[in-house]
XYZ file of C-alpha atoms in Angstrom:
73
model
C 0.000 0.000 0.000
C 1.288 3.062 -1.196
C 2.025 6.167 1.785
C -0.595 8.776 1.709
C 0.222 12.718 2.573
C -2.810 15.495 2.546
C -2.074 19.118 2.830
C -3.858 22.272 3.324
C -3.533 25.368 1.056
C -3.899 28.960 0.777
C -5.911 29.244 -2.085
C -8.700 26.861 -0.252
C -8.462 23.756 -1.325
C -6.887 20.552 0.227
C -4.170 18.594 -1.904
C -3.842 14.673 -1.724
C -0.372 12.619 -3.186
C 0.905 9.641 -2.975
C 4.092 8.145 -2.849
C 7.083 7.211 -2.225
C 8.476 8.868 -4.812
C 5.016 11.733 -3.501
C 3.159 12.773 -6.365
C 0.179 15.133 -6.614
C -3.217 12.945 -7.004
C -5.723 15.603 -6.661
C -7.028 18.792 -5.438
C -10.108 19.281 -3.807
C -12.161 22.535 -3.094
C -12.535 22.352 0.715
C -13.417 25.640 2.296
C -14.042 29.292 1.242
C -10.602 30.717 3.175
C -6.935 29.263 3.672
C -6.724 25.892 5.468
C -4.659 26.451 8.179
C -4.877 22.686 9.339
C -5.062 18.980 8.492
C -4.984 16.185 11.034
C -5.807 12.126 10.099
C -7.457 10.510 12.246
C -5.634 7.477 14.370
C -6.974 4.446 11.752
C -6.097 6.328 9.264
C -9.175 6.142 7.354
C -9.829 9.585 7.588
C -9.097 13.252 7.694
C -10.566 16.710 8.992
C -9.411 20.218 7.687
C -9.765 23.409 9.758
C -9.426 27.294 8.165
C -10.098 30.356 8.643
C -13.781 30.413 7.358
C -14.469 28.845 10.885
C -14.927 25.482 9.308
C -13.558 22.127 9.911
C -14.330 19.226 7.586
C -13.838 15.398 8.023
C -13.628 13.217 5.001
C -13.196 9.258 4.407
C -9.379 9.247 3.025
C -9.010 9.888 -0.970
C -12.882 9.809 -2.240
C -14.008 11.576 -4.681
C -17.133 12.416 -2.989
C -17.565 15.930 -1.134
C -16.080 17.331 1.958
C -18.696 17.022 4.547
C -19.407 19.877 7.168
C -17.835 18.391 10.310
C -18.470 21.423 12.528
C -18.980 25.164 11.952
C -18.228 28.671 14.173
């Protein structure tokens, strides 16, 4: 199984790659300001983002479906 690395961005959106050798898999559109935060959960199976819109979202690792709304201000 290959390693897995997400990280938060300043234009918004949460990047997933893969690796060893890490390459970019995807972007996704996570939140309406910076991320400031990304934190996997102790399974592994899944994430949450936090950012400065107030928002932190959890989301099963590497689906294409949605971010879901974890929390809010």
């Amino acid at each position: 199984r290959p390693f897995r690395a997400v990280t938060g961005n300043e234009d918004n959106t949460v990047s997933f790659f893969e690796g060893p050798p890490f390459k970019w898999k995807t972007n996704i559109a996570a939140h309406e300001k910076f991320v400031h935060v990304v934190r996997y959960s102790p399974d592994g199976e899944k994430f949450a983002s936090g950012s400065a819109d107030g928002r932190v979202s959890e989301r099963k690792e590497f689906e294409p479906s949605g971010l879901e709304p974890f929390s809010s201000r």
